[in-house]
Coordinates of C-alpha atoms (C1' of nucleotides) in Angstrom, one line a residue:
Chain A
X1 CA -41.9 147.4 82.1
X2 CA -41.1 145.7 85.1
X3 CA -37.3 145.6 85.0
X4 CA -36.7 142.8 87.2
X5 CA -33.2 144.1 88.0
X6 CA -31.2 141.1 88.5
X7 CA -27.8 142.1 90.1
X8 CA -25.0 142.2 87.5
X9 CA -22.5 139.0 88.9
X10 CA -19.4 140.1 90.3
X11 CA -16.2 138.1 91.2
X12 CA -13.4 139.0 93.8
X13 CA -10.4 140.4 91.5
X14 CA -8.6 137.4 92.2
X15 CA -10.7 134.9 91.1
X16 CA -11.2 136.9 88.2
X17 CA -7.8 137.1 87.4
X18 CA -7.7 133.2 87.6
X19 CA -10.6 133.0 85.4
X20 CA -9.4 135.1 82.5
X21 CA -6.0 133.0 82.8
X22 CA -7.7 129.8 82.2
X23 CA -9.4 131.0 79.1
X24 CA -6.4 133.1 77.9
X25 CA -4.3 129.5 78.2
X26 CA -7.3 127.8 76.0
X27 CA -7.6 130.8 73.8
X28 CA -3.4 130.7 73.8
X29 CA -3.4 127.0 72.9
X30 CA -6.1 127.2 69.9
X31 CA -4.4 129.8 67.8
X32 CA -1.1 130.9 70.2
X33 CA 0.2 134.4 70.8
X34 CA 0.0 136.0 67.6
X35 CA -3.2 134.6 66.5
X36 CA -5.0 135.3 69.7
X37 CA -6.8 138.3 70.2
X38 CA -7.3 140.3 73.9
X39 CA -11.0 140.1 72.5
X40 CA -11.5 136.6 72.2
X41 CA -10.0 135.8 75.7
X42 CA -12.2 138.6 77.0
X43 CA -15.2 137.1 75.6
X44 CA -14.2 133.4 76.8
X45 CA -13.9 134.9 79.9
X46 CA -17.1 136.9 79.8
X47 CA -15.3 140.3 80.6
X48 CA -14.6 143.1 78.3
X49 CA -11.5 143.7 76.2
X50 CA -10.1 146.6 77.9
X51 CA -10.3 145.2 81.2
X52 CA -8.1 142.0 80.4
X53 CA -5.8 144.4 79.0
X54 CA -5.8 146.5 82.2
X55 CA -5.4 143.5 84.1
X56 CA -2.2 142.2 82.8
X57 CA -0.7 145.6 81.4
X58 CA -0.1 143.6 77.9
X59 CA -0.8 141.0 75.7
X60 CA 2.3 140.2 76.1
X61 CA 2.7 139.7 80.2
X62 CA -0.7 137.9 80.1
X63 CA 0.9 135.3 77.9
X64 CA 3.6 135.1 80.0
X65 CA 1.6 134.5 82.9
X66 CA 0.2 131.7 81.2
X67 CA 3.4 130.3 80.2
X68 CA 4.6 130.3 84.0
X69 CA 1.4 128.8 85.5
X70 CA 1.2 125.7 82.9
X71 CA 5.0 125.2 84.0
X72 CA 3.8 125.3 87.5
X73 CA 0.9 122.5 86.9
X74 CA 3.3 120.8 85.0
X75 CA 5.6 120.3 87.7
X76 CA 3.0 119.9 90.4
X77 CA 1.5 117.2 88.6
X78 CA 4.8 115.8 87.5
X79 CA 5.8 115.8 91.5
X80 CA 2.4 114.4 92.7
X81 CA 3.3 111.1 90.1
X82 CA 6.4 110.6 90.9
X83 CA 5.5 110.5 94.8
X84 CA 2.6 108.6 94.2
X85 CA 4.4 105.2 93.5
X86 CA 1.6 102.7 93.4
X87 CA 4.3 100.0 92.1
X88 CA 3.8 100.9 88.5
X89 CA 7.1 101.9 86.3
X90 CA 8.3 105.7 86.4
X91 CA 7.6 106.3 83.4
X92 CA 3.9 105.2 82.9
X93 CA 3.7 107.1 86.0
X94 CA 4.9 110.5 84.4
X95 CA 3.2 109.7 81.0
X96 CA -0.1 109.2 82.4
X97 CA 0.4 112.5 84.5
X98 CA 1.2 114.4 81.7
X99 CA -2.1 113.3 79.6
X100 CA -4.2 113.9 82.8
X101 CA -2.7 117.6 82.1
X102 CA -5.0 117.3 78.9
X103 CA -8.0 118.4 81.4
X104 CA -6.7 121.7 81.4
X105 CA -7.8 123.3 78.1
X106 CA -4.9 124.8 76.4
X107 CA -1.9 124.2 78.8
X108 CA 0.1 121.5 77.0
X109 CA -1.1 123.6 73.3
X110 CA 0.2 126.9 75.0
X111 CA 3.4 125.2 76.2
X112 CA 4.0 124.2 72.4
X113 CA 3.5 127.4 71.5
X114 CA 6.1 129.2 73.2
X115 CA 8.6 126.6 72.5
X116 CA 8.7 127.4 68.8
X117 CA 8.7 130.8 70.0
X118 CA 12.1 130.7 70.9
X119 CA 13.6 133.8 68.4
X120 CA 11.2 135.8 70.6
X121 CA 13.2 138.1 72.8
X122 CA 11.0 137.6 76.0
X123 CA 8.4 134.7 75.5
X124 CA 11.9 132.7 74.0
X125 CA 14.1 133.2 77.0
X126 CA 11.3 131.9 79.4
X127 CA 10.1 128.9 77.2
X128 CA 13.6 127.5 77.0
X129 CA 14.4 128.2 80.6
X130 CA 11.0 126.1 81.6
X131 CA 12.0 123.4 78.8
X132 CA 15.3 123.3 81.4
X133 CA 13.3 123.3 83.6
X134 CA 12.0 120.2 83.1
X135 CA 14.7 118.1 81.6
X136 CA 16.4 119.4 84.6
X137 CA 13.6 117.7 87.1
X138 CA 13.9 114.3 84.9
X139 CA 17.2 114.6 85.7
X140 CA 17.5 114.6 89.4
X141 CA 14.1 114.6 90.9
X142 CA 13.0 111.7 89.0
X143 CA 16.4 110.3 88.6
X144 CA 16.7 109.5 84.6
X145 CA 19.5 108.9 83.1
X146 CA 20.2 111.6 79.6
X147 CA 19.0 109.4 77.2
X148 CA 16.0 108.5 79.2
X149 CA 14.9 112.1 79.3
X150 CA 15.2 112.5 75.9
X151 CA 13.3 109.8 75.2
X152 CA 10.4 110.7 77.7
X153 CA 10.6 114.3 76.3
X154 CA 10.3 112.9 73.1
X155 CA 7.2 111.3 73.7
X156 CA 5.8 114.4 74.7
X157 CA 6.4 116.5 72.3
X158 CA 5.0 114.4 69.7
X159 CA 1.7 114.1 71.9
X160 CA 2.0 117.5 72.0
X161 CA 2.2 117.1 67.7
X162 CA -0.8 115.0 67.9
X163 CA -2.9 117.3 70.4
X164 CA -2.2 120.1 68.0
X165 CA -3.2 118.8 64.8
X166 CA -6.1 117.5 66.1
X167 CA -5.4 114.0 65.2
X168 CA -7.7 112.3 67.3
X169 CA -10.9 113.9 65.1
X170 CA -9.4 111.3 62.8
X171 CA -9.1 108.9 65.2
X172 CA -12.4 107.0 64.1
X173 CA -12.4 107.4 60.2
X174 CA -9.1 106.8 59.4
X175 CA -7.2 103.3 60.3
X176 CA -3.6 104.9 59.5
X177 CA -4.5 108.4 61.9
X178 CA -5.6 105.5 64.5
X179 CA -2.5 103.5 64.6
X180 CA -0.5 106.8 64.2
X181 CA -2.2 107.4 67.4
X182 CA -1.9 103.9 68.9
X183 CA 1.9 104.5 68.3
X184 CA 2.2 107.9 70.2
X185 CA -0.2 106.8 73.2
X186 CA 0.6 103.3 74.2
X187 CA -2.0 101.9 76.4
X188 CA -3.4 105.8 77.2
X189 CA -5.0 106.0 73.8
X190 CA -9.0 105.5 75.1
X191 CA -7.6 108.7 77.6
X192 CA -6.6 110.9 75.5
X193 CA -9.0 110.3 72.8
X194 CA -11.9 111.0 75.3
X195 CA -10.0 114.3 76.9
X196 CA -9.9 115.0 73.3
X197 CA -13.6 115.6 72.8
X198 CA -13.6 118.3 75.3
X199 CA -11.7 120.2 72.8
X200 CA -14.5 120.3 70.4
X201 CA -16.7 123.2 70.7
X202 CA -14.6 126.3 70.0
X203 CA -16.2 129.1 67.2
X204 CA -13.7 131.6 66.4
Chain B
X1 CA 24.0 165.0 37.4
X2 CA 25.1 162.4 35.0
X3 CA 22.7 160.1 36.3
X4 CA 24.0 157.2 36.0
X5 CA 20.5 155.0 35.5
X6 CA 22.0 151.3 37.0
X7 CA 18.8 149.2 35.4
X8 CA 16.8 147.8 38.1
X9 CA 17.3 144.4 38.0
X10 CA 13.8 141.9 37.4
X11 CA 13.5 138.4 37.6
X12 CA 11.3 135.8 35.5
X13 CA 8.0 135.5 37.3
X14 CA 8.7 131.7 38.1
X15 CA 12.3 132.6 39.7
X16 CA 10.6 135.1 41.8
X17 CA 7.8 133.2 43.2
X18 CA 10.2 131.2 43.9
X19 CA 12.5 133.3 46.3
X20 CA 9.3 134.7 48.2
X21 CA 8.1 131.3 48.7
X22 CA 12.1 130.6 50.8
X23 CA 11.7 134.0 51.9
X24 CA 8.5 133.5 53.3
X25 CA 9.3 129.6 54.8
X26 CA 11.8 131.3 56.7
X27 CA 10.1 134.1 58.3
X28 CA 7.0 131.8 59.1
X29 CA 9.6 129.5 60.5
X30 CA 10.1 131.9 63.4
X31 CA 7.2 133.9 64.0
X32 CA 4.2 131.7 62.7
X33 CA 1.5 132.2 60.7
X34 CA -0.3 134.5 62.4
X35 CA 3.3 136.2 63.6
X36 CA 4.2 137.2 60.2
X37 CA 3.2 140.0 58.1
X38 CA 3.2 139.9 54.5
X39 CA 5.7 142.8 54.6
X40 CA 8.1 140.9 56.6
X41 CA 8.0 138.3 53.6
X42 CA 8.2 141.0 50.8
X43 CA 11.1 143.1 52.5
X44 CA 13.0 139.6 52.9
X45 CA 12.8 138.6 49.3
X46 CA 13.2 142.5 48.4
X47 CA 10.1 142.7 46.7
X48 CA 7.1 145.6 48.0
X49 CA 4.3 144.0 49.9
X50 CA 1.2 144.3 47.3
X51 CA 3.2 142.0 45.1
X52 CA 3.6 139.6 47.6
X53 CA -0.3 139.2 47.9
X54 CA -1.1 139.5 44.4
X55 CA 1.3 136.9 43.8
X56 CA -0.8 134.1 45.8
X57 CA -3.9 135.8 46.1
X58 CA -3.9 135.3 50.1
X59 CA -1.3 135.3 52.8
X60 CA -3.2 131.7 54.0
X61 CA -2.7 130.4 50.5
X62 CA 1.3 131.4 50.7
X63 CA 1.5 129.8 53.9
X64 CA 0.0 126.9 52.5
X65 CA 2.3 126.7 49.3
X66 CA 5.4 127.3 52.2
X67 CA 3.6 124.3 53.8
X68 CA 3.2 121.9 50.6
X69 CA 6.6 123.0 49.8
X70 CA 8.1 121.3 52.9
X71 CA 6.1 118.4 52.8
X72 CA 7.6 117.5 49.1
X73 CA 11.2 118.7 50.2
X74 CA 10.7 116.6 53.5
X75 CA 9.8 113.2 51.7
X76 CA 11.7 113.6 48.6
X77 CA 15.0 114.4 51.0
X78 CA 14.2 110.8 52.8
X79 CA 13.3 109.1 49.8
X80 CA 16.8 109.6 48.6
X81 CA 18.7 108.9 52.1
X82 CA 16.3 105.6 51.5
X83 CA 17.1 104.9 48.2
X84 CA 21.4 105.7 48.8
X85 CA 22.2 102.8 50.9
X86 CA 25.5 103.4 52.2
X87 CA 25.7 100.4 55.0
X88 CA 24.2 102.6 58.0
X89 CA 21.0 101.5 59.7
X90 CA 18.1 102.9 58.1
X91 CA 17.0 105.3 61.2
X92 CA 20.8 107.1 61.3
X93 CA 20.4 107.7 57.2
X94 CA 16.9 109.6 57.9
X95 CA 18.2 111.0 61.1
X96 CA 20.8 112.7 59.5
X97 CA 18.8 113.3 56.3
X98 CA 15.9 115.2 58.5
X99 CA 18.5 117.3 60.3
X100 CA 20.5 118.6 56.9
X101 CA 17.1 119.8 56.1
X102 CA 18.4 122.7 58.7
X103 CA 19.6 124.1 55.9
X104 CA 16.5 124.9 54.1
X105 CA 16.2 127.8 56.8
X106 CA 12.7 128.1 58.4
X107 CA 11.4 124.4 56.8
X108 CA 11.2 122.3 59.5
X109 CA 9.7 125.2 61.8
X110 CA 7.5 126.2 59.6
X111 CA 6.4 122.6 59.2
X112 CA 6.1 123.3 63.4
X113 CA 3.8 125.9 63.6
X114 CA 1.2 124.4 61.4
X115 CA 1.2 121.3 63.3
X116 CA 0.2 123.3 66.2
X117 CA -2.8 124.9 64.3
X118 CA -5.0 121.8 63.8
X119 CA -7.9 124.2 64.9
X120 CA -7.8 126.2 61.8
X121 CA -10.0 124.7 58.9
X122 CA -7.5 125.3 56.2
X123 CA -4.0 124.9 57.6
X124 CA -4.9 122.0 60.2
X125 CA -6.8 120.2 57.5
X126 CA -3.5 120.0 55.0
X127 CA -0.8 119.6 57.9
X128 CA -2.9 116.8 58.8
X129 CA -3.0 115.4 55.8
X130 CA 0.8 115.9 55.4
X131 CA 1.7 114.3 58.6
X132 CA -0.3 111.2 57.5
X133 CA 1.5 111.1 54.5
X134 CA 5.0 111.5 56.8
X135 CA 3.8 108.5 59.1
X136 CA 2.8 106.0 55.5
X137 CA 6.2 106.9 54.1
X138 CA 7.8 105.3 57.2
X139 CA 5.5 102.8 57.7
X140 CA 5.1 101.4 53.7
X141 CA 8.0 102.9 52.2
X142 CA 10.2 102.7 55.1
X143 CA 9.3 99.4 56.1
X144 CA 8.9 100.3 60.2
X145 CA 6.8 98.9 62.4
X146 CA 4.4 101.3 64.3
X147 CA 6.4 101.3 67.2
X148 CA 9.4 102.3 65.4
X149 CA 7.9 105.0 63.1
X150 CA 6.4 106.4 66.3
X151 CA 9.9 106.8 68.2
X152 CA 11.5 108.6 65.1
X153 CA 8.7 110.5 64.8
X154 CA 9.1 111.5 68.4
X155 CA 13.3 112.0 67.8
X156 CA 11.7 114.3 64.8
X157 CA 9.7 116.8 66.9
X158 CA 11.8 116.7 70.0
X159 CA 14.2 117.9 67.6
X160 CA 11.7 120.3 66.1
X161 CA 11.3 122.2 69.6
X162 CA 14.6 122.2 70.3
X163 CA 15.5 124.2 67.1
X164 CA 12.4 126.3 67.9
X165 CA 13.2 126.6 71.0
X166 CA 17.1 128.2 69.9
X167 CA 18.4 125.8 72.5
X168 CA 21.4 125.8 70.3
X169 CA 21.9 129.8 71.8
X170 CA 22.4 128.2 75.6
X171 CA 24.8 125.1 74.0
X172 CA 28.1 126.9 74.8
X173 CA 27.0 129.0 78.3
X174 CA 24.5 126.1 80.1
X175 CA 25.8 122.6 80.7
X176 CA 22.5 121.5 81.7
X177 CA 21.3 122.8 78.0
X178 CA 24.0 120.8 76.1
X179 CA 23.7 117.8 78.0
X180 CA 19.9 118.2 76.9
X181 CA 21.0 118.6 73.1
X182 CA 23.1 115.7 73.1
X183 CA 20.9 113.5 74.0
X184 CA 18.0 115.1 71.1
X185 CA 20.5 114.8 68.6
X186 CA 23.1 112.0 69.7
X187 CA 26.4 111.8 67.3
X188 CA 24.9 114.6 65.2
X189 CA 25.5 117.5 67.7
X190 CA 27.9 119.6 65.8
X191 CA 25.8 119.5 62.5
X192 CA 23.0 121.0 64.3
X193 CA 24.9 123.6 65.9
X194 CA 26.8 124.8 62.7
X195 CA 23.2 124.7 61.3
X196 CA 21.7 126.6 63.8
X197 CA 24.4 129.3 63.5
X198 CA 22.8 130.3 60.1
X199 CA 19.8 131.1 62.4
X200 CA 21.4 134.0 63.8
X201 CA 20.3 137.4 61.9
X202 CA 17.0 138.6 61.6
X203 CA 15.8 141.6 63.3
X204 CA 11.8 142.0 63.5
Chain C
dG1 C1' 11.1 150.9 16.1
dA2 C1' 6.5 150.2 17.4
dC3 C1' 4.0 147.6 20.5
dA4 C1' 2.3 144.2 23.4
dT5 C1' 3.4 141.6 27.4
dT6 C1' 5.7 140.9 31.6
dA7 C1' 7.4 142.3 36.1
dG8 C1' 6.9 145.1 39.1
dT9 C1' 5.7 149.8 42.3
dA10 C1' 3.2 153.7 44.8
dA11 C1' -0.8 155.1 46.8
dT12 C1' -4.5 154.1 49.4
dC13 C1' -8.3 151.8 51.9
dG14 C1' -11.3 149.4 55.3
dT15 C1' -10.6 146.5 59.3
dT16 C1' -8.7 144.7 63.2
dT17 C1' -6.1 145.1 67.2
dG18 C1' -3.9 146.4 71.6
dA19 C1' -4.2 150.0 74.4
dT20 C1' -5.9 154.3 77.0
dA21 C1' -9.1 157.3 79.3
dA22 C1' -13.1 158.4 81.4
dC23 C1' -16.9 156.9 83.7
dC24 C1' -20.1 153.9 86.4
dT25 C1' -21.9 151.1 90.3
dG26 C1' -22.1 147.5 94.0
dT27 C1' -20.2 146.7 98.6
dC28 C1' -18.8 147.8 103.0
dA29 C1' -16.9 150.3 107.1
dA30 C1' -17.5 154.3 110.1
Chain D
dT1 C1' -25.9 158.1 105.2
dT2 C1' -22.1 158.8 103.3
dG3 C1' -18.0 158.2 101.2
dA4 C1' -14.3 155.5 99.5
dC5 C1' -12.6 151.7 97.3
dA6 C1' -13.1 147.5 94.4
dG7 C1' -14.7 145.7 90.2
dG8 C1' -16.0 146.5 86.3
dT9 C1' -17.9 149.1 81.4
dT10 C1' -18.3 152.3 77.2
dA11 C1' -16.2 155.1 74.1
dT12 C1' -12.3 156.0 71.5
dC13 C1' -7.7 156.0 69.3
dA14 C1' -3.5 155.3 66.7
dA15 C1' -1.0 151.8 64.5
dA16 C1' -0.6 147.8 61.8
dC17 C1' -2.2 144.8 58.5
dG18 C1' -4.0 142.4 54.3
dA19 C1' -5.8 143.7 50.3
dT20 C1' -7.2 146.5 46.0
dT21 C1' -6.4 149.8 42.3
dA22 C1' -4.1 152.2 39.2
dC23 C1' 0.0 153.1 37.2
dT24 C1' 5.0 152.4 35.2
dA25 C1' 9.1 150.6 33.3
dA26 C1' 11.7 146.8 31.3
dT27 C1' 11.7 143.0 27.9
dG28 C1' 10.9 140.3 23.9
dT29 C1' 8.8 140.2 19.1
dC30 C1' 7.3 141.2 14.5

DNA sequence: GACATTAGTAATCGTTTGATAACCTGTCAA
DNA sequence: TTGACAGGTTATCAAACGATTACTAATGTC
């Protein structure tokens, strides 16, 4: 009967905020907005349900949030690269920015959620503006031409594709999934298939 | 009171199926799988919502019929622009054969959304399978090379997002968003537009 | 014209889900 | 020491959803 009383952990509001965003954005990318419950991000986040709905006043706004802060480390990490010349092309540059992203569970899965979101009234009108976003920093910041950008977008989107299905688990038993994947990851390939195994453990 | 007793009209069971399956691709194509209630599907093919399950036993195993549907439609559609040689490079003939799929509303998005759910033991498993089969067309079939098969693939879902994305909405008012469609779809602009116009109506 | 089959509907049910309300309990300043 | 605020929880709810059951009305056939 001695109930050694250990003190129940608690966090400073922010940093629980931050915490239930980083599993709402891996929860997000799993199954996206509709198939994600308040209760599985809760648990990920070892709070309860209610409170991660008190937190963020809706499902809704919470996905939002996450929307906004993966465009945010998008373009901080898309900044960082193209400061960071260390002699190698622009592109590879970007590219291999954008799989480093791949570290943070969810983010790039989330992102390609909203954007076939877009007949959503509020989730649609911020995905597109981010996509714009983007294009728009490929544009100026970094300085490609159009068809540049549409070709680095390109690329992304089907990584995105390839993140998604979970290609890489076929990586190692099937020769056509592995050149498929050769194809979309030129010379990243070992990267992303690695980053890839972090996605693994994930029980409904 | 002369009631005048219009007969209800009723379809052979084979023609009916097969509405609910195009009502149902289209609806999935914009909210998902998990987005979409069954009674969304029934209202849209003007059925009652207990039919609609008892027809396909499961709403996962109508969303995996939508899904095999578009796979067959998809290769049998690029078959054909590979078979109809009409002096245009091979990738333009597919290019414009994938985006005249547009008009098998809520295909390619569908096909979109279950690329995304690679988690899910069902869905991923078969949109895996289907992208495979995607990729070996191009690459036996075809006759590309891995590099090019991954480029088109790449045009493919960029153009995917775009359309799920409604980017088409912010063609007329943003310059910045048509300069971004131009160069996803370049010389076949106005086809996706017009396209994307049939888009328009479809209240939740 | 009976009658079996086919093409549906109406009613209803058990869960799940997002949200609300009410309460609890460390922490810390005065 | 007290009291107030910050950081949570438990209990509960109404609505929505997928699914089941039981029934009904057209249609084709002998």
């Amino acid at each position: 009967m001695t109930e050694t009383d250990v003190p129940i952990p608690r966090m400073k509001a922010h940093d629980r905020r931050e915490l239930v965003i980083e599993s709402a954005t891996a929860v997000f990318g799993d199954y996206g907005y509709y198939g994600t419950t308040t209760d599985q991000i809760a648990r990920a986040a070892g709070v309860s349900q209610p409170y991660v709905v008190r937190m963020f006043g809706t499902k809704e706004k919470l996905f939002v949030e996450v929307l906004e802060r993966a465009l945010v480390l998008l373009l901080g990490s898309f900044r960082r690269a193209l400061a960071n010349d260390d002699g190698q092309p622009l592109q590879r540059r970007l590219g291999l920015s954008y799989v480093g992203l791949l570290e943070h569970r969810g983010l790039l899965l989330s992102l390609m959620h909203a954007f076939v979101l877009g007949s959503d009234p509020v989730i649609g009108e911020r995905a597109r503006q981010g996509f714009l976003q983007v294009y728009e920093f490929l544009r100026t910041e970094a300085g490609m031409t159009s068809t540049e950008a549409g070709l680095f977008l390109a690329g992304g989107m089907l990584s995105n594709t390839m993140i998604g299905l979970r290609m890489t688990d076929m990586d190692s038993s099937d020769p056509i999934a592995h050149e498929l994947l050769e194809a979309c990851f030129p010379e990243k390939l070992e990267v992303v298939v690695e980053l890839g195994d972090t996605y693994r453990p994930d029980p409904k």
